[in-house]
Coordinates of C-alpha atoms in Angstrom, one line a residue:
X1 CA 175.4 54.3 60.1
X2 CA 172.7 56.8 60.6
X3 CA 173.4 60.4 62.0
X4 CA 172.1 63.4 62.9
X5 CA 170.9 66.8 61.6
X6 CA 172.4 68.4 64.9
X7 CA 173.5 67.5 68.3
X8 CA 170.5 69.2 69.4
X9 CA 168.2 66.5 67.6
X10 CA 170.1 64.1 69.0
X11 CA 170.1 65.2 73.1
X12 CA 166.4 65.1 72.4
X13 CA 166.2 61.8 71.3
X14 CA 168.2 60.6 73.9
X15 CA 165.9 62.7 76.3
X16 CA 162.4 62.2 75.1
X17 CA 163.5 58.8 73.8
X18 CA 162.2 59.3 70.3
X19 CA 162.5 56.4 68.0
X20 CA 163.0 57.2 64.1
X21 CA 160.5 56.8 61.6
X22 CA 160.8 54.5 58.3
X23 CA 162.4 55.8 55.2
X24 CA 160.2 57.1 52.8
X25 CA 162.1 59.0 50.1
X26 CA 165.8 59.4 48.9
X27 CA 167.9 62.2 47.7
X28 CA 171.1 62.2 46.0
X29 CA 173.8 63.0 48.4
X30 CA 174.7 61.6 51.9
X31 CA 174.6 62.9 55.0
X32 CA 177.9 64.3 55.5
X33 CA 176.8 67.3 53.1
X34 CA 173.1 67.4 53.1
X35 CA 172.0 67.0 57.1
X36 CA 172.2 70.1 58.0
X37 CA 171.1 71.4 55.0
X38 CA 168.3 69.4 53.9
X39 CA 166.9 68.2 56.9
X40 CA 164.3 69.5 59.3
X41 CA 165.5 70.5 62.4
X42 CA 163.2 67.7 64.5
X43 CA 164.5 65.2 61.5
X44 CA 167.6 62.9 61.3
X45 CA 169.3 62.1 57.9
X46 CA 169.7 58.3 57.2
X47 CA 172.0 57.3 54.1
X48 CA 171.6 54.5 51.8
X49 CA 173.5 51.5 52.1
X50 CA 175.8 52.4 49.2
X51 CA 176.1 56.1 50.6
X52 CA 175.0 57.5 47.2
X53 CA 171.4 58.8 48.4
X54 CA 170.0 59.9 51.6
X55 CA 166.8 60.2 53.5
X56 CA 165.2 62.5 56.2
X57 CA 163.0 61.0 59.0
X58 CA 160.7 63.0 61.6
X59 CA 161.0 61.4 65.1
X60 CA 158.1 59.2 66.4
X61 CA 154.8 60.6 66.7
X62 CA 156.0 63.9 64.2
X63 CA 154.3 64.7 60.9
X64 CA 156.2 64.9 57.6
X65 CA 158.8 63.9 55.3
X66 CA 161.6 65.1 57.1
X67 CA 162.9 67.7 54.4
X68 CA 162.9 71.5 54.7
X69 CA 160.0 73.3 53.7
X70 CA 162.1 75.4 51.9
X71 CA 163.4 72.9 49.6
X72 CA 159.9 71.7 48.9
X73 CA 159.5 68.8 51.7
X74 CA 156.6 69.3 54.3
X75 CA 159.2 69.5 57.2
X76 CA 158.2 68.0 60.7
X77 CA 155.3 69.2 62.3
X78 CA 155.4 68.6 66.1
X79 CA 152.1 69.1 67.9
X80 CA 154.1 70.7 71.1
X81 CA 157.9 71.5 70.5
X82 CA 159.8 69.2 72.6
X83 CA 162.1 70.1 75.0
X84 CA 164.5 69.0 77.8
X85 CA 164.8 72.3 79.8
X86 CA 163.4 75.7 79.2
X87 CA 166.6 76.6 76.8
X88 CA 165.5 74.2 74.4
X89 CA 162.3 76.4 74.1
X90 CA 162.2 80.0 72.1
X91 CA 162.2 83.1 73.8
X92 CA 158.9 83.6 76.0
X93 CA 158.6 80.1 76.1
X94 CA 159.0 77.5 79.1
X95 CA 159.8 73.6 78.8
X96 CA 157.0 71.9 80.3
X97 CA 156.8 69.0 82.9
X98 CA 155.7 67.0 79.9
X99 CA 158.8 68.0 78.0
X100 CA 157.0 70.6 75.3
X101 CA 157.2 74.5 75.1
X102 CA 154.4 76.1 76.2
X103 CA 154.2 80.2 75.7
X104 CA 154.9 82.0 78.8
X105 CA 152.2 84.3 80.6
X106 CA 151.2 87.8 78.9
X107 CA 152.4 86.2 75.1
X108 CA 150.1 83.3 73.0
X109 CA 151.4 80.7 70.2
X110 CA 152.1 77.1 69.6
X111 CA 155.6 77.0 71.4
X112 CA 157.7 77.2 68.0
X113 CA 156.6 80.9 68.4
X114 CA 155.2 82.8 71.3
X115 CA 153.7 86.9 70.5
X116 CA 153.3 89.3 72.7
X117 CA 149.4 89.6 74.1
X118 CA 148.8 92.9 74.0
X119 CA 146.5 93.8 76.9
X120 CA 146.0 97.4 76.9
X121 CA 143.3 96.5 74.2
X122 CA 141.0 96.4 76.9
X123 CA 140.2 99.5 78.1
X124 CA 138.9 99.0 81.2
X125 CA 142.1 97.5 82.9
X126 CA 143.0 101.0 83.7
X127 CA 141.5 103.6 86.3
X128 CA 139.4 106.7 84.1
X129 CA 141.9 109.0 84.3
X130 CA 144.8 106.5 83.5
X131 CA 146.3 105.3 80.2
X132 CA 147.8 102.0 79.4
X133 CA 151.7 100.9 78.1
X134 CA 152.1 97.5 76.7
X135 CA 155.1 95.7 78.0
X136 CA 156.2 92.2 77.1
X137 CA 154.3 89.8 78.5
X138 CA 152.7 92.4 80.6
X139 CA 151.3 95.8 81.0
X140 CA 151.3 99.0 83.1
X141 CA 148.7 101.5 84.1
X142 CA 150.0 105.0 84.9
X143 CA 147.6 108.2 86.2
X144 CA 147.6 111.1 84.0
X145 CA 149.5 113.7 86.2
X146 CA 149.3 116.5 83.8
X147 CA 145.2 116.3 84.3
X148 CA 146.2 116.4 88.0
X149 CA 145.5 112.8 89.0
X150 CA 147.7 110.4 91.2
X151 CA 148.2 106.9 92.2
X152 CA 148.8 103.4 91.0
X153 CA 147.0 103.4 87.3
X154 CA 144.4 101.5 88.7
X155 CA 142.9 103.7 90.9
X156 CA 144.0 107.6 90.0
X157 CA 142.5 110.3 92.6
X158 CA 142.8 114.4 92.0
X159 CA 144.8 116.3 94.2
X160 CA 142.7 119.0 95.7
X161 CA 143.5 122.2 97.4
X162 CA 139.7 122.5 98.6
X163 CA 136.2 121.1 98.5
X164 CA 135.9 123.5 95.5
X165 CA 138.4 121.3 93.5
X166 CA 136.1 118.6 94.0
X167 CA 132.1 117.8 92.7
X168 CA 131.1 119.8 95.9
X169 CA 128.8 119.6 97.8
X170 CA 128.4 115.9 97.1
X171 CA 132.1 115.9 97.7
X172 CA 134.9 117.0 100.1
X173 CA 138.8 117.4 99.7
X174 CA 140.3 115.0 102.6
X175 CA 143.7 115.4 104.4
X176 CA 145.4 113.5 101.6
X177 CA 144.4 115.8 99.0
X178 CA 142.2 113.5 96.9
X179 CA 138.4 113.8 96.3
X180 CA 136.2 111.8 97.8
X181 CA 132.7 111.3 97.2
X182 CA 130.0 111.5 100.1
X183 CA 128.1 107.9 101.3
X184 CA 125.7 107.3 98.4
X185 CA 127.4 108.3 95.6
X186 CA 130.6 106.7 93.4
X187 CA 133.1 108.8 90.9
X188 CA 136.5 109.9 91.2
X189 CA 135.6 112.6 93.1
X190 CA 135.7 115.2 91.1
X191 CA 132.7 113.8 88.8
X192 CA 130.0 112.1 91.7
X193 CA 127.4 110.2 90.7
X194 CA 124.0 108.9 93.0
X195 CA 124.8 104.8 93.3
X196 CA 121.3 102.8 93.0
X197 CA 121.9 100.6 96.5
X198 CA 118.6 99.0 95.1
X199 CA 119.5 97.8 92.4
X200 CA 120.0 94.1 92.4
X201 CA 123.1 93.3 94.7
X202 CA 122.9 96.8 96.1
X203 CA 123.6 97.7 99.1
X204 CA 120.5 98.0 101.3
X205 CA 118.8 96.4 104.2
X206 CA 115.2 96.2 103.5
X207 CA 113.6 93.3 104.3
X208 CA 111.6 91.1 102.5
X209 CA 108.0 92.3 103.1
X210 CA 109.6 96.0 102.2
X211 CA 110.6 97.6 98.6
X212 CA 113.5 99.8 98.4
X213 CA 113.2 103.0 96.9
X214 CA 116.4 104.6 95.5
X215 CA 116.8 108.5 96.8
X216 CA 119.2 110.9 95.7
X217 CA 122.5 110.1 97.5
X218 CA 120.7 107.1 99.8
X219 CA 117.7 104.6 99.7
X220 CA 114.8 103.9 102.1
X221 CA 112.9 100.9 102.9
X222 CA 108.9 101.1 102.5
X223 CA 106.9 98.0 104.0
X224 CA 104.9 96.9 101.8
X225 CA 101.1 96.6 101.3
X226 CA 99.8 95.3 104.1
X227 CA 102.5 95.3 106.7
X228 CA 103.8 98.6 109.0
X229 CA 106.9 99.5 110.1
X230 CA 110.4 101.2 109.5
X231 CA 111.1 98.9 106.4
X232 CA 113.9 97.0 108.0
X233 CA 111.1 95.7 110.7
X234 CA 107.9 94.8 109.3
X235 CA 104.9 93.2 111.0
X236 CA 101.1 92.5 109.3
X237 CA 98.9 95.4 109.7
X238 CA 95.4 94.4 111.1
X239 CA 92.6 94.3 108.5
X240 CA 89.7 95.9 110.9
X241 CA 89.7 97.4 114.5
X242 CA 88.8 93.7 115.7
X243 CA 92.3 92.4 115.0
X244 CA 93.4 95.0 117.3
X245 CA 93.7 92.9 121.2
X246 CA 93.3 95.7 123.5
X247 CA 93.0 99.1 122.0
X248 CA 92.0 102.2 123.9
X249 CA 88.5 103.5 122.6
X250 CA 88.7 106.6 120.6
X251 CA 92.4 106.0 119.8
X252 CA 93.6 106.2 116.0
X253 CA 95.3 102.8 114.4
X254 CA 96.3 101.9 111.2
X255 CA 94.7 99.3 109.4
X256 CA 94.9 97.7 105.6
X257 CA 91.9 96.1 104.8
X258 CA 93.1 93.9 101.9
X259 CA 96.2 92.9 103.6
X260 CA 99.2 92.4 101.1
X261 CA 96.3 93.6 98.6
X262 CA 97.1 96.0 96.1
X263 CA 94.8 98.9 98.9
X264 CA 97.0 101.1 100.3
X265 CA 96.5 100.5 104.3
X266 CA 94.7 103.6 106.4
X267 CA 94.3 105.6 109.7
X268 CA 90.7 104.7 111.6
X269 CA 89.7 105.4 115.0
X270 CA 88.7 102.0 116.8
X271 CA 85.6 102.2 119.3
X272 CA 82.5 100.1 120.8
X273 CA 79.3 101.1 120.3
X274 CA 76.8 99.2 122.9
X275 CA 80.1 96.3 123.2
X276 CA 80.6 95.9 119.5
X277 CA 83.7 97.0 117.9
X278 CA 83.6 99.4 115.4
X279 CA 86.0 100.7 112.7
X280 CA 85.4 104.3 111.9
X281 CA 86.8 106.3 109.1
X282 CA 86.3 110.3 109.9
X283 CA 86.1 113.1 106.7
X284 CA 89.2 115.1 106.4
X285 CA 87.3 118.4 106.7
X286 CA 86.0 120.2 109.7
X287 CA 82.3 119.1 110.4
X288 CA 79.8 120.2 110.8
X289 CA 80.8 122.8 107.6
X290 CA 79.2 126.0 106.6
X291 CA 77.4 125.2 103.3
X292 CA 79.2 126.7 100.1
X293 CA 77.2 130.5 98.4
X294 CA 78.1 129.9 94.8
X295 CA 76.4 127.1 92.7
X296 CA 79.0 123.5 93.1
X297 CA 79.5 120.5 94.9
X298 CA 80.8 120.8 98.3
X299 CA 83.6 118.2 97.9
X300 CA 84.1 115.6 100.9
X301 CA 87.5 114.2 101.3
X302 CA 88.9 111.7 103.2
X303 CA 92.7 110.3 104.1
X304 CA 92.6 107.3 102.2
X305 CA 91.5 106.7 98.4
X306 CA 88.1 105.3 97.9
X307 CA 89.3 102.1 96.0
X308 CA 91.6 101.7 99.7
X309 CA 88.2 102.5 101.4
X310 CA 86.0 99.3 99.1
X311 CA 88.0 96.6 101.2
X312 CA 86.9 98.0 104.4
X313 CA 83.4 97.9 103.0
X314 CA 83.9 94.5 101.4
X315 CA 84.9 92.8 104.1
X316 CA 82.4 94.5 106.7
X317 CA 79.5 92.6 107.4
X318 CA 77.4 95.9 108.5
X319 CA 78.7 99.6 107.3
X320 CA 76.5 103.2 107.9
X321 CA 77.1 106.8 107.8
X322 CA 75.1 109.5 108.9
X323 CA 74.2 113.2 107.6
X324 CA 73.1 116.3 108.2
X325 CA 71.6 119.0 106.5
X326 CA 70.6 122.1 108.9
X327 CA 69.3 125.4 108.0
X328 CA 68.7 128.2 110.2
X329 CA 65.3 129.5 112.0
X330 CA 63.5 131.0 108.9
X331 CA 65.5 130.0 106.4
X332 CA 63.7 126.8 104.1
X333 CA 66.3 123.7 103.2
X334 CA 67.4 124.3 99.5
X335 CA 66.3 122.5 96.9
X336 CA 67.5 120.3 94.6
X337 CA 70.1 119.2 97.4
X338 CA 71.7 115.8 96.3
X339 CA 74.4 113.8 97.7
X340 CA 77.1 112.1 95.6
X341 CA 78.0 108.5 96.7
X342 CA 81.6 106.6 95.5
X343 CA 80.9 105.7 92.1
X344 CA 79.7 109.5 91.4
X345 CA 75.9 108.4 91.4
X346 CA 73.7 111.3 92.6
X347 CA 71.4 110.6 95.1
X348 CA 68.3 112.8 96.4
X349 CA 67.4 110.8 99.4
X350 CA 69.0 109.4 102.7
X351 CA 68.1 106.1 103.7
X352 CA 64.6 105.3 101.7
X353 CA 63.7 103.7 98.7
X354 CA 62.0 106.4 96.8
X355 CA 64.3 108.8 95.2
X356 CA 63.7 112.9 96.4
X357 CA 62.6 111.7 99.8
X358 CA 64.1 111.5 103.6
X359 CA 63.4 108.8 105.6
X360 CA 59.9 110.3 106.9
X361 CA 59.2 111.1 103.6
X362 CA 59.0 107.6 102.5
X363 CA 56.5 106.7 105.4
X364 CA 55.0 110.1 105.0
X365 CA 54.5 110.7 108.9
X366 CA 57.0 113.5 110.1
X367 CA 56.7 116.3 112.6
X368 CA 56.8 118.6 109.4
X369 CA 57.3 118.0 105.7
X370 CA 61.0 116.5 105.2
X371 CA 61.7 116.7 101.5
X372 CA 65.2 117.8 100.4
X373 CA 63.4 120.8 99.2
X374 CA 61.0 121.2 101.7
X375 CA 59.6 124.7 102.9
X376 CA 59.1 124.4 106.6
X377 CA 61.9 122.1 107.9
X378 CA 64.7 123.5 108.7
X379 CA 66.9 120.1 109.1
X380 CA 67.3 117.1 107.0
X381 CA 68.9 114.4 108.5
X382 CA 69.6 110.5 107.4
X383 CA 71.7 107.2 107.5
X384 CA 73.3 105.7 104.1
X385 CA 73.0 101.8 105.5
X386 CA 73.3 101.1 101.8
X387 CA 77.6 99.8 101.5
X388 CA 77.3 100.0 98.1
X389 CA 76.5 103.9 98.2
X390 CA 79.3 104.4 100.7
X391 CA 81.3 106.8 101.4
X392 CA 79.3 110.1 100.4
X393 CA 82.3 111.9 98.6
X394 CA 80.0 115.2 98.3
X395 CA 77.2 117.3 98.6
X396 CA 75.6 119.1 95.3
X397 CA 73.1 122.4 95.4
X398 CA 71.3 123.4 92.0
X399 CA 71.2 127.2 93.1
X400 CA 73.1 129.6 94.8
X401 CA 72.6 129.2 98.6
X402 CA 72.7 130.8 101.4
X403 CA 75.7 130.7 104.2
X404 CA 72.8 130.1 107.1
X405 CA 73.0 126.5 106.3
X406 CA 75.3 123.7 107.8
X407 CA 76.2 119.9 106.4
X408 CA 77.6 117.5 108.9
X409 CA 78.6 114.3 107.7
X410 CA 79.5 111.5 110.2
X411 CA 82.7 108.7 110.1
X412 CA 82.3 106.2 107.9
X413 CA 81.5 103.0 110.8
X414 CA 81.9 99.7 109.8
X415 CA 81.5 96.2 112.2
X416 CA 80.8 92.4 111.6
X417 CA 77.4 92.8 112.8
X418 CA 74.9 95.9 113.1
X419 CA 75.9 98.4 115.7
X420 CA 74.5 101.6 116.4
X421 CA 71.1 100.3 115.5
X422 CA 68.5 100.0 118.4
X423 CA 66.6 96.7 118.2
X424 CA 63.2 98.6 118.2
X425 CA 61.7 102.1 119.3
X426 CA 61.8 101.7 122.9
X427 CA 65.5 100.0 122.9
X428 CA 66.2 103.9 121.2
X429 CA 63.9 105.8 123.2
X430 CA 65.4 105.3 126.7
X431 CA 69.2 103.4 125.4
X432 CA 69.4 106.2 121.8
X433 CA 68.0 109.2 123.6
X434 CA 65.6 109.3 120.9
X435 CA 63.0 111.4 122.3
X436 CA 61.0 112.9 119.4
X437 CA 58.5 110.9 117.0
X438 CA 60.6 110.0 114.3
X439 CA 61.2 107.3 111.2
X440 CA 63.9 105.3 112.5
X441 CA 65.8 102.3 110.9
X442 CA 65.9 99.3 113.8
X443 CA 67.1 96.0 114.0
X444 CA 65.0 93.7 115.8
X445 CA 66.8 90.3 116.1
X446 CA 70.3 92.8 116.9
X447 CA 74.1 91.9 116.7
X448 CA 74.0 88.7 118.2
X449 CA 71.9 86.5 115.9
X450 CA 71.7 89.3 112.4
X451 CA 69.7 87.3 110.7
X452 CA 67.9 90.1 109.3
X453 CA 68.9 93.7 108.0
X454 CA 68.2 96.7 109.4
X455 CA 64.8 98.3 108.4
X456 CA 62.9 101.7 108.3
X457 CA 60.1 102.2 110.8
X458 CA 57.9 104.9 112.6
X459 CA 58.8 105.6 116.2
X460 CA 55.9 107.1 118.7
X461 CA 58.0 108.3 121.2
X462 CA 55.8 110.8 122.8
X463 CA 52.4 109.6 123.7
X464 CA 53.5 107.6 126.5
X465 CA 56.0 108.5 128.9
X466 CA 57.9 104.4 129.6
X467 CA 57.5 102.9 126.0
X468 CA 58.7 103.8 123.0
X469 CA 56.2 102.6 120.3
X470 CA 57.3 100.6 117.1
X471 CA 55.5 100.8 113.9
X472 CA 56.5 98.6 110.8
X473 CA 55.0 99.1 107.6
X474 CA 52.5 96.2 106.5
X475 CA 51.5 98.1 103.3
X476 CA 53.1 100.3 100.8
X477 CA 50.6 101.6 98.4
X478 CA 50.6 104.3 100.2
X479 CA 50.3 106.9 96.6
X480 CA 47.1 105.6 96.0
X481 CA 45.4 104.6 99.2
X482 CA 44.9 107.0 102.1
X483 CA 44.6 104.5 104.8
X484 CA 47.8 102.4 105.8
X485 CA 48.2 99.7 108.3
X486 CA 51.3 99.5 110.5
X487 CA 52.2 96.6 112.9
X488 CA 52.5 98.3 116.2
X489 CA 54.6 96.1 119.2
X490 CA 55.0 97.5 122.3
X491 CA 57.1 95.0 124.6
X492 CA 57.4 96.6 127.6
X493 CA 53.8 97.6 129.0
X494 CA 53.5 98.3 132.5
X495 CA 50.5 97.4 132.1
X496 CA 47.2 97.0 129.7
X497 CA 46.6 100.0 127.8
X498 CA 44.2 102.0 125.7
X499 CA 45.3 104.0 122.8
X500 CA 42.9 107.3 123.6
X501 CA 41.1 108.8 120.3
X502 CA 43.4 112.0 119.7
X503 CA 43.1 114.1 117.0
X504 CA 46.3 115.8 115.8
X505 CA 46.8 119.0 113.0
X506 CA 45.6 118.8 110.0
X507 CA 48.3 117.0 107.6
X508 CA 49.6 114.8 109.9
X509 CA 47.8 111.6 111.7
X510 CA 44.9 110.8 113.6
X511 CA 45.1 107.3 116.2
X512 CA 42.3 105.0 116.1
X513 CA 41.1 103.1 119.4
X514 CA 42.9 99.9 119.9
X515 CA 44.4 97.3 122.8
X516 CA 47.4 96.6 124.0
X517 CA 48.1 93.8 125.9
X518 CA 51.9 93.0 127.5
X519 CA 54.4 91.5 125.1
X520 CA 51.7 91.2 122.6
X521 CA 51.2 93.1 119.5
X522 CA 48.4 95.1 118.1
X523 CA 47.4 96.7 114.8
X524 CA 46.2 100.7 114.3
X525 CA 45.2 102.3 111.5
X526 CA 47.0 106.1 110.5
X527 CA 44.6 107.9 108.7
X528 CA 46.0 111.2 106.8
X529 CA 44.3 114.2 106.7
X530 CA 44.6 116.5 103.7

């Protein structure tokens, strides 16, 4: 008859149901003596059938020979400890609802044994100013009172007297006596530190066409490139004046030429010149400016950069500026006067091709002589229509100069089409107030059609009182050859005239006889004089 190691081994097999295992080895002995002693405690001895040797058997589903380990058997190896109720289980273990020990909370084993986890191994279960006690199956956090801190170990505040116990100014004592830090900035109060609210997950409310920028103690929201507005609102910035529906004339705007570009967006002035909107970027400086005595450029500066400034001019179909060089009765224009254009290339003329001429120097009929370094003028004027040269970012003199002289330099204007630009002599005569013979660049098909750029011509503006009379350039060899032939149009005749013979001072022109009929065009010869 087959019994037990203990009565605990057997309320389990009644529990769990376990059914024994086959005999695999005998001792000498029975079970009367050797059970208890020989057998593992999840075994049950079985004698022989003459009672002179004895067996131990795991249960079902156990590893082993049934025998003590410590008497050299292998001992039953149970993958969960069975169990009918929790006080079948070690201490800090629990029966579970599938009848095996399992470790309680806070301790870790197999269920034969359950350890203590010690948690105060990680440091940052505590507050900074707290230390940890390991408890079984559990821990504790407690504030370090004799540093001066208080509360529940997790979070630990100082008790202040005043601000002056805490990180002040970025920090106040409150009516509980603990140190808090100001909006912006995390720490125990005492130590205060500036919290990023931009970094990811942080805790700002830019919008998506903004970027956050962290600040000492806060944050603030920047549109972006291309867009305007208090960062938490942003809406696209116009690219030109034109985008503008309904601005005032003479009104300032911003604008950002290259949209969400990497330009920085600008302030312009919108206007209409003759109907056609215009964008215009003004100089920073006061003009016109009193030109520098010492040898050095006289520096021109605007708001924006000029790499912001190159989109405008990109995406312009028609851009100009205007200068001035004045000098006082008596006093002659200095020479060697350049102008420096955006990519630092020096320039000695305004408008025409040849370099250390003005515009009437190139056609060589002026009033008086109109080089940069000329002895009788007394102004130099012209307009860069060239985009690539724009802006002028200074003005350079080779020798000391004199304070009776003046530069002016004009806004930066820029449109789809040509504006500002008569369509011929007349058009600036009586719509330009252009009342002096002058070179003068024109564009005769205008805004609507601007099929063809603007061009240099002469204007006769004084030898008839209703027309203004146009004269292109037919040829240019003009070095060599003393004669030169100019296309002359005059389209609003009143009626059929006759150029007289007129003689004018020696070095400037003499007009030849010739007819004009109405809208029809002529040719006259200019003949210089030496």
């Amino acid at each position: 008859m087959a019994r037990t190691g203990s009565s605990l081994l057997f309320a389990l097999t009644l529990v769990c149901g376990l059914q024994a295992r086959s005999i695999t080895m005998y001792r000498d002995g029975d079970c009367s003596l050797n059970a208890y002693l020989s057998c593992d405690q999840y075994a049950r001895c079985i004698d022989s059938e003459d009672g002179s040797r004895f067996t131990c058997e795991c249960l079902n589903n156990v590893e082993g020979d049934g025998f003590k380990e410590s008497l050299g058997g292998t001992g039953c190896k149970l993958p969960l400890k069975p169990c009918a109720t929790s006080k079948d289980c070690p201490e800090y273990a629990t029966c579970s609802p599938e009848h095996s020990c399992v470790c309680d909370k806070g301790f870790q084993g197999d269920g034969f044994t359950c350890a203590d986890i010690n948690e105060c191994q990680n440091t940052s279960l505590c507050a900074q100013h707290a230390y940890c006690i390991n408890e079984p199956g559990t821990f504790a956090c407690r504030c370090n009172q004799t540093e001066g801190y208080h509360g529940d170990g997790f979070t630990c505040n100082f008790k202040c007297a005043s601000n002056n116990d805490c990180d002040a100014p970025i920090a106040t004592c409150n009516d509980d006596n603990i140190c808090v830090c100001d909006k912006g900035y995390g720490g125990d109060g005492r130590k205060c530190t500036d919290v990023d609210e931009c970094a990811p997950g942080g805790a700002h409310n830019c919008m998506v066409n903004a970027n956050c920028v962290n600040t000492v103690g806060s944050f603030k929201c920047e549109c972006k490139n291309g867009y305007s507005g208090d960062g938490i609102n942003c809406s696209s910035l116009p690219r030109t004046c034109k985008d503008i529906p309904g601005f005032t004339n003479g009104n300032k705007y911003k604008i950002d030429p290259d949209g969400p570009g990497p330009a920085n967006g600008f302030i312009v002035i919108c206007d209409k010149i003759n109907g056609i909107i215009v964008t215009k970027l003004p100089p920073t400086g006061p003009f016109p400016m009193t030109t520098p005595t010492t040898q050095g450029p006289l520096v021109i500066t605007y708001e924006p950069k000029p790499t912001d400034i190159q989109p405008l001019l990109e995406n312009s179909g028609f851009c100009y500026q205007d200068i001035s060089f004045r000098c006082l009765a008596g006093f002659a224009l200095f020479p060697g006067t350049k102008w420096i254009d955006a990519y630092d290339n020096a320039h000695s003329n305004w408008g025409s091709t040849q370099d250390d001429m003005c515009a009437c120097g190139e056609l060589k009929v002026c009033p008086a002589s109109c080089y940069c370094d000329g002895s009788k003028a007394t102004m130099d004027s012209g307009r860069v229509l060239n985009k690539r040269n724009l802006p002028v970012v200074a003005i350079t003199f080779s020798t000391t100069v004199s304070a009776k002289g003046s530069v002016d330099i004009q806004p930066l204007i820029c449109s789809d089409v040509p504006a500002g630009i008569p369509i011929d002599c007349h058009d600036a005569k009586f719509n330009y107030n252009v009342k002096k013979n002058t070179p003068l660049h024109i564009d005769p098909d205008g805004p609507s059609m601007n099929s063809l750029p603007p061009f240099l011509v002469y204007c006769d503006m004084q030898s008839y009182s209703h027309v203004g009379v146009t004269a292109v350039i037919v040829e240019k060899e003009f070095q060599t050859v003393q004669r030169r032939r100019f296309r002359i149009c005059d389209q609003r005749p009143k009626k059929t005239r006759l150029f007289p013979r007129r003689r004018r001072r020696a070095g400037l022109v003499r007009l030849r006889r010739h007819q004009f009929m109405p809208g029809s065009e002529c040719q006259m010869q200019l003949r210089h004089r030496r």
